[in-house]
Tab-separated table of C-alpha atoms in Angstrom:
chain	number	residue	atom	x	y	z
D	29	LYS	CA	-20.116	11.492	7.331
D	30	GLN	CA	-16.367	11.327	6.934
D	31	GLU	CA	-15.110	11.437	3.353
D	32	VAL	CA	-11.531	10.842	2.241
D	33	THR	CA	-10.241	12.081	-1.109
D	34	GLN	CA	-7.044	11.210	-2.912
D	35	ILE	CA	-6.150	13.122	-6.063
D	36	PRO	CA	-4.886	12.314	-8.646
D	37	ALA	CA	-6.060	8.732	-9.110
D	38	ALA	CA	-2.851	7.811	-10.929
D	39	LEU	CA	0.680	9.122	-11.126
D	40	SER	CA	3.680	8.179	-13.251
D	41	VAL	CA	7.190	9.365	-12.398
D	42	PRO	CA	10.745	8.515	-13.457
D	43	GLU	CA	12.922	6.510	-11.109
D	44	GLY	CA	14.833	8.590	-8.563
D	45	GLU	CA	12.249	11.344	-8.279
D	46	ASN	CA	11.011	12.513	-4.878
D	47	LEU	CA	7.229	12.591	-4.808
D	48	VAL	CA	4.297	13.572	-2.638
D	49	LEU	CA	0.948	11.813	-2.459
D	50	ASN	CA	-1.952	13.823	-1.086
D	51	CYS	CA	-4.931	12.876	1.057
D	52	SER	CA	-7.729	15.091	2.362
D	53	PHE	CA	-10.574	14.346	4.774
D	54	THR	CA	-13.716	16.285	5.619
D	55	ASP	CA	-14.052	15.811	9.400
D	56	SER	CA	-10.987	16.842	11.383
D	57	ALA	CA	-12.081	14.962	14.531
D	58	ILE	CA	-9.987	11.920	13.716
D	59	TYR	CA	-8.110	9.594	16.042
D	60	ASN	CA	-5.466	8.559	13.577
D	61	LEU	CA	-4.613	8.359	9.918
D	62	GLN	CA	-2.936	5.490	8.132
D	63	TRP	CA	-1.234	5.032	4.816
D	64	PHE	CA	-1.434	1.605	3.195
D	65	ARG	CA	0.188	0.048	0.157
D	66	GLN	CA	-1.615	-2.426	-2.086
D	67	ASP	CA	0.054	-4.440	-4.830
D	68	PRO	CA	-2.165	-5.677	-7.698
D	69	GLY	CA	-4.494	-8.466	-6.602
D	70	LYS	CA	-3.160	-8.444	-3.048
D	71	GLY	CA	-4.224	-7.279	0.387
D	72	LEU	CA	-3.224	-4.039	2.076
D	73	THR	CA	0.022	-3.487	3.959
D	74	SER	CA	0.190	-0.752	6.585
D	75	LEU	CA	3.019	1.691	5.910
D	76	LEU	CA	2.627	4.417	8.510
D	77	LEU	CA	0.159	5.333	11.221
D	78	ILE	CA	-0.045	8.884	12.576
D	79	GLN	CA	-1.929	9.500	15.800
D	80	SER	CA	-4.042	12.666	15.949
D	81	SER	CA	-1.589	14.249	18.384
D	82	GLN	CA	1.351	13.698	16.031
D	83	ARG	CA	2.500	15.757	13.073
D	84	GLU	CA	4.514	13.168	11.181
D	85	GLN	CA	5.905	9.654	11.073
D	86	THR	CA	8.898	8.305	9.192
D	87	SER	CA	9.887	4.862	7.996
D	88	GLY	CA	12.906	4.537	5.746
D	89	ARG	CA	12.296	6.541	2.558
D	90	LEU	CA	8.698	7.274	3.580
D	91	ASN	CA	7.491	10.254	5.564
D	92	ALA	CA	3.854	10.934	6.344
D	93	SER	CA	2.589	14.234	7.708
D	94	LEU	CA	-0.730	15.190	9.233
D	95	ASP	CA	-2.444	18.567	9.496
D	96	LYS	CA	-5.684	17.872	11.316
D	97	SER	CA	-6.964	21.419	11.272
D	98	SER	CA	-6.839	21.611	7.503
D	99	GLY	CA	-7.890	17.998	6.981
D	100	ARG	CA	-4.803	17.012	5.024
D	101	SER	CA	-2.069	14.406	5.006
D	102	THR	CA	0.836	13.819	2.665
D	103	LEU	CA	2.988	10.782	2.012
D	104	TYR	CA	6.471	11.717	0.858
D	105	ILE	CA	8.506	9.082	-0.970
D	106	ALA	CA	12.182	9.880	-1.383
D	107	ALA	CA	14.268	8.628	-4.285
D	108	SER	CA	11.481	6.572	-5.830
D	109	GLN	CA	12.224	3.090	-7.215
D	110	PRO	CA	10.335	0.820	-9.630
D	111	GLY	CA	9.554	-1.398	-6.629
D	112	ASP	CA	7.501	1.463	-5.186
D	113	SER	CA	4.959	0.975	-7.972
D	114	ALA	CA	1.665	0.134	-6.242
D	115	THR	CA	-1.581	1.711	-5.106
D	116	TYR	CA	-1.317	3.872	-2.002
D	117	LEU	CA	-4.414	4.280	0.154
D	118	CYS	CA	-5.070	6.756	2.904
D	119	ALA	CA	-7.519	5.858	5.694
D	120	VAL	CA	-8.789	7.789	8.701
D	121	ASN	CA	-10.133	6.485	11.995
D	122	GLY	CA	-12.910	8.636	13.402
D	123	PRO	CA	-14.743	10.690	14.339
D	124	GLY	CA	-15.318	8.580	17.400
D	125	ALA	CA	-13.005	5.932	18.817
D	126	ASN	CA	-14.746	3.080	17.058
D	127	SER	CA	-11.843	1.556	15.143
D	128	LYS	CA	-13.645	1.906	11.834
D	129	LEU	CA	-11.592	3.185	8.954
D	130	THR	CA	-12.789	5.360	6.091
D	131	PHE	CA	-10.641	4.845	3.008
D	132	GLY	CA	-9.759	7.030	0.081
D	133	LYS	CA	-9.891	5.398	-3.342
D	134	GLY	CA	-6.137	5.326	-3.622
D	135	ILE	CA	-3.429	6.653	-5.898
D	136	THR	CA	-1.875	4.212	-8.362
D	137	LEU	CA	1.808	5.024	-8.642
D	138	SER	CA	4.010	3.875	-11.478
D	139	VAL	CA	7.767	4.474	-11.218
D	140	ARG	CA	9.438	4.177	-14.622
D	141	PRO	CA	12.997	2.746	-14.762
E	9	ASP	CA	4.291	-10.955	12.801
E	10	VAL	CA	0.545	-10.677	12.544
E	11	LYS	CA	-0.933	-13.105	10.116
E	12	VAL	CA	-4.416	-12.865	8.659
E	13	THR	CA	-5.389	-15.688	6.347
E	14	GLN	CA	-8.388	-16.081	4.081
E	15	SER	CA	-9.678	-19.479	3.017
E	16	SER	CA	-9.496	-18.936	-0.738
E	17	ARG	CA	-7.664	-16.573	-3.080
E	18	TYR	CA	-10.097	-17.157	-5.942
E	19	LEU	CA	-13.660	-18.447	-5.849
E	20	VAL	CA	-16.267	-18.945	-8.574
E	21	LYS	CA	-19.889	-19.516	-7.581
E	22	ARG	CA	-23.276	-19.614	-9.278
E	23	THR	CA	-26.138	-17.200	-8.664
E	24	GLY	CA	-28.247	-18.340	-5.720
E	25	GLU	CA	-25.534	-20.406	-4.044
E	26	LYS	CA	-24.703	-19.940	-0.379
E	27	VAL	CA	-21.105	-18.774	-0.059
E	28	PHE	CA	-18.842	-18.839	2.977
E	29	LEU	CA	-15.690	-16.736	3.162
E	30	GLU	CA	-13.459	-17.564	6.112
E	31	CYS	CA	-10.900	-15.350	7.822
E	32	VAL	CA	-8.501	-16.391	10.576
E	33	GLN	CA	-6.043	-14.247	12.525
E	34	ASP	CA	-3.332	-15.479	14.858
E	35	MET	CA	-2.680	-12.435	17.060
E	36	ASP	CA	-5.572	-12.623	19.506
E	37	HIS	CA	-7.093	-9.434	18.067
E	38	GLU	CA	-10.478	-8.408	19.390
E	39	ASN	CA	-11.566	-6.533	16.263
E	40	MET	CA	-12.225	-8.122	12.892
E	41	PHE	CA	-13.583	-6.579	9.709
E	42	TRP	CA	-14.911	-7.547	6.297
E	43	TYR	CA	-14.560	-5.174	3.339
E	44	ARG	CA	-15.261	-5.391	-0.333
E	45	GLN	CA	-13.190	-3.536	-2.888
E	46	ASP	CA	-14.479	-2.521	-6.288
E	47	PRO	CA	-12.879	-0.383	-9.020
E	48	GLY	CA	-13.916	3.237	-8.683
E	49	LEU	CA	-15.625	2.637	-5.338
E	50	GLY	CA	-12.656	1.817	-3.118
E	51	LEU	CA	-12.928	-0.232	0.071
E	52	ARG	CA	-16.299	-0.394	1.730
E	53	LEU	CA	-16.997	-1.901	5.148
E	54	ILE	CA	-19.540	-4.723	5.158
E	55	TYR	CA	-19.537	-5.934	8.774
E	56	PHE	CA	-17.256	-5.806	11.766
E	57	SER	CA	-16.958	-7.463	15.141
E	58	TYR	CA	-15.485	-6.228	18.415
E	59	ASP	CA	-15.652	-9.563	20.201
E	60	VAL	CA	-16.807	-13.149	19.999
E	61	LYS	CA	-20.479	-13.523	19.074
E	62	MET	CA	-20.703	-9.788	18.533
E	63	LYS	CA	-21.301	-8.120	15.148
E	64	GLU	CA	-22.159	-4.716	13.803
E	65	LYS	CA	-23.257	-3.573	10.386
E	66	GLY	CA	-20.903	-1.550	8.306
E	67	ASP	CA	-21.783	0.679	5.382
E	68	ILE	CA	-23.060	-2.001	2.977
E	69	PRO	CA	-24.415	-5.008	4.940
E	70	GLU	CA	-27.304	-5.837	2.608
E	71	GLY	CA	-27.071	-9.359	1.204
E	72	TYR	CA	-24.440	-10.445	3.723
E	73	SER	CA	-24.301	-11.926	7.209
E	74	VAL	CA	-21.400	-12.824	9.488
E	75	SER	CA	-20.484	-15.266	12.208
E	76	ARG	CA	-17.897	-15.048	14.942
E	77	GLU	CA	-18.016	-18.111	17.152
E	78	LYS	CA	-14.317	-17.994	18.069
E	79	LYS	CA	-12.076	-15.008	18.613
E	80	GLU	CA	-9.684	-15.889	15.830
E	81	ARG	CA	-12.262	-16.621	13.127
E	82	PHE	CA	-14.689	-14.295	11.352
E	83	SER	CA	-16.866	-15.647	8.558
E	84	LEU	CA	-18.705	-13.723	5.868
E	85	ILE	CA	-21.794	-15.414	4.460
E	86	LEU	CA	-23.585	-14.657	1.223
E	87	GLU	CA	-26.962	-16.328	1.769
E	88	SER	CA	-27.895	-16.274	-1.926
E	89	ALA	CA	-25.068	-15.032	-4.111
E	90	SER	CA	-25.869	-12.530	-6.837
E	91	THR	CA	-23.783	-11.234	-9.734
E	92	ASN	CA	-23.462	-7.811	-8.108
E	93	GLN	CA	-21.539	-9.462	-5.285
E	94	THR	CA	-18.680	-10.238	-7.648
E	95	SER	CA	-15.812	-8.416	-5.977
E	96	MET	CA	-12.554	-8.603	-4.042
E	97	TYR	CA	-13.246	-9.370	-0.380
E	98	LEU	CA	-10.722	-8.329	2.235
E	99	CYS	CA	-10.605	-9.317	5.890
E	100	ALA	CA	-8.732	-7.355	8.543
E	101	SER	CA	-8.075	-7.511	12.269
E	102	SER	CA	-6.842	-5.113	14.923
E	103	LEU	CA	-6.465	-4.546	18.629
E	104	PRO	CA	-9.157	-2.391	20.278
E	105	ASP	CA	-9.625	1.298	19.660
E	106	THR	CA	-7.258	2.914	17.263
E	107	ASP	CA	-4.553	0.437	16.408
E	108	THR	CA	-3.616	-0.308	12.833
E	109	GLN	CA	-5.588	-2.903	10.909
E	110	TYR	CA	-3.826	-5.930	9.440
E	111	PHE	CA	-5.225	-7.270	6.214
E	112	GLY	CA	-5.457	-10.700	4.685
E	113	PRO	CA	-4.502	-11.372	1.029
E	114	GLY	CA	-8.073	-11.099	-0.204
E	115	THR	CA	-10.540	-13.423	-1.938
E	116	ARG	CA	-11.581	-12.601	-5.467
E	117	LEU	CA	-15.145	-13.872	-5.782
E	118	THR	CA	-16.866	-14.234	-9.124
E	119	VAL	CA	-20.595	-14.966	-9.187
E	120	LEU	CA	-21.852	-16.272	-12.534
């Protein structure tokens, strides 16, 4: 059974810092990996999706990488801002092309002004 | 823009009541999903549907049922609500296979 781990559960950084959020998964036979953002009491917003054949995806100040063989992904946030404060969840699709996602428990990020 | 809406943001029900949570998406997505989210447990899949009138159990289907009579609407039903079903419920939709899932704003259900 696929398991997704995100450590640490919480992170606090000063504004302007570059930071990396980590995600690991146990079964490397995935179809894609997604990073989501969740603000308190709200739904999830998709940030980046990396297909299994890709190594990374970029959107603005965000860059997500994928290393399938080692079962790891990272989300890099450049020049962090207080508005980046949220919970970031990693989710993998697979094994099997069944569209079901397995989520990590998320990392709650706080960016201090 | 994909829009997924859920019928209520907050809901308070009594133990034993029948509860309906409604989800509607406007992008003609085949796939729809119901999750619950609890502190320390993360998101867990309750049920999902790949097409109209089709449903499959997720990881925690006990105590729940679903209905999908139209493509755009996916309902989660708690036949007899219990206090351990107090949670945040999130609906999502996607195109087939491996596309990204789009989430609704969530319904925070409290069962007293």
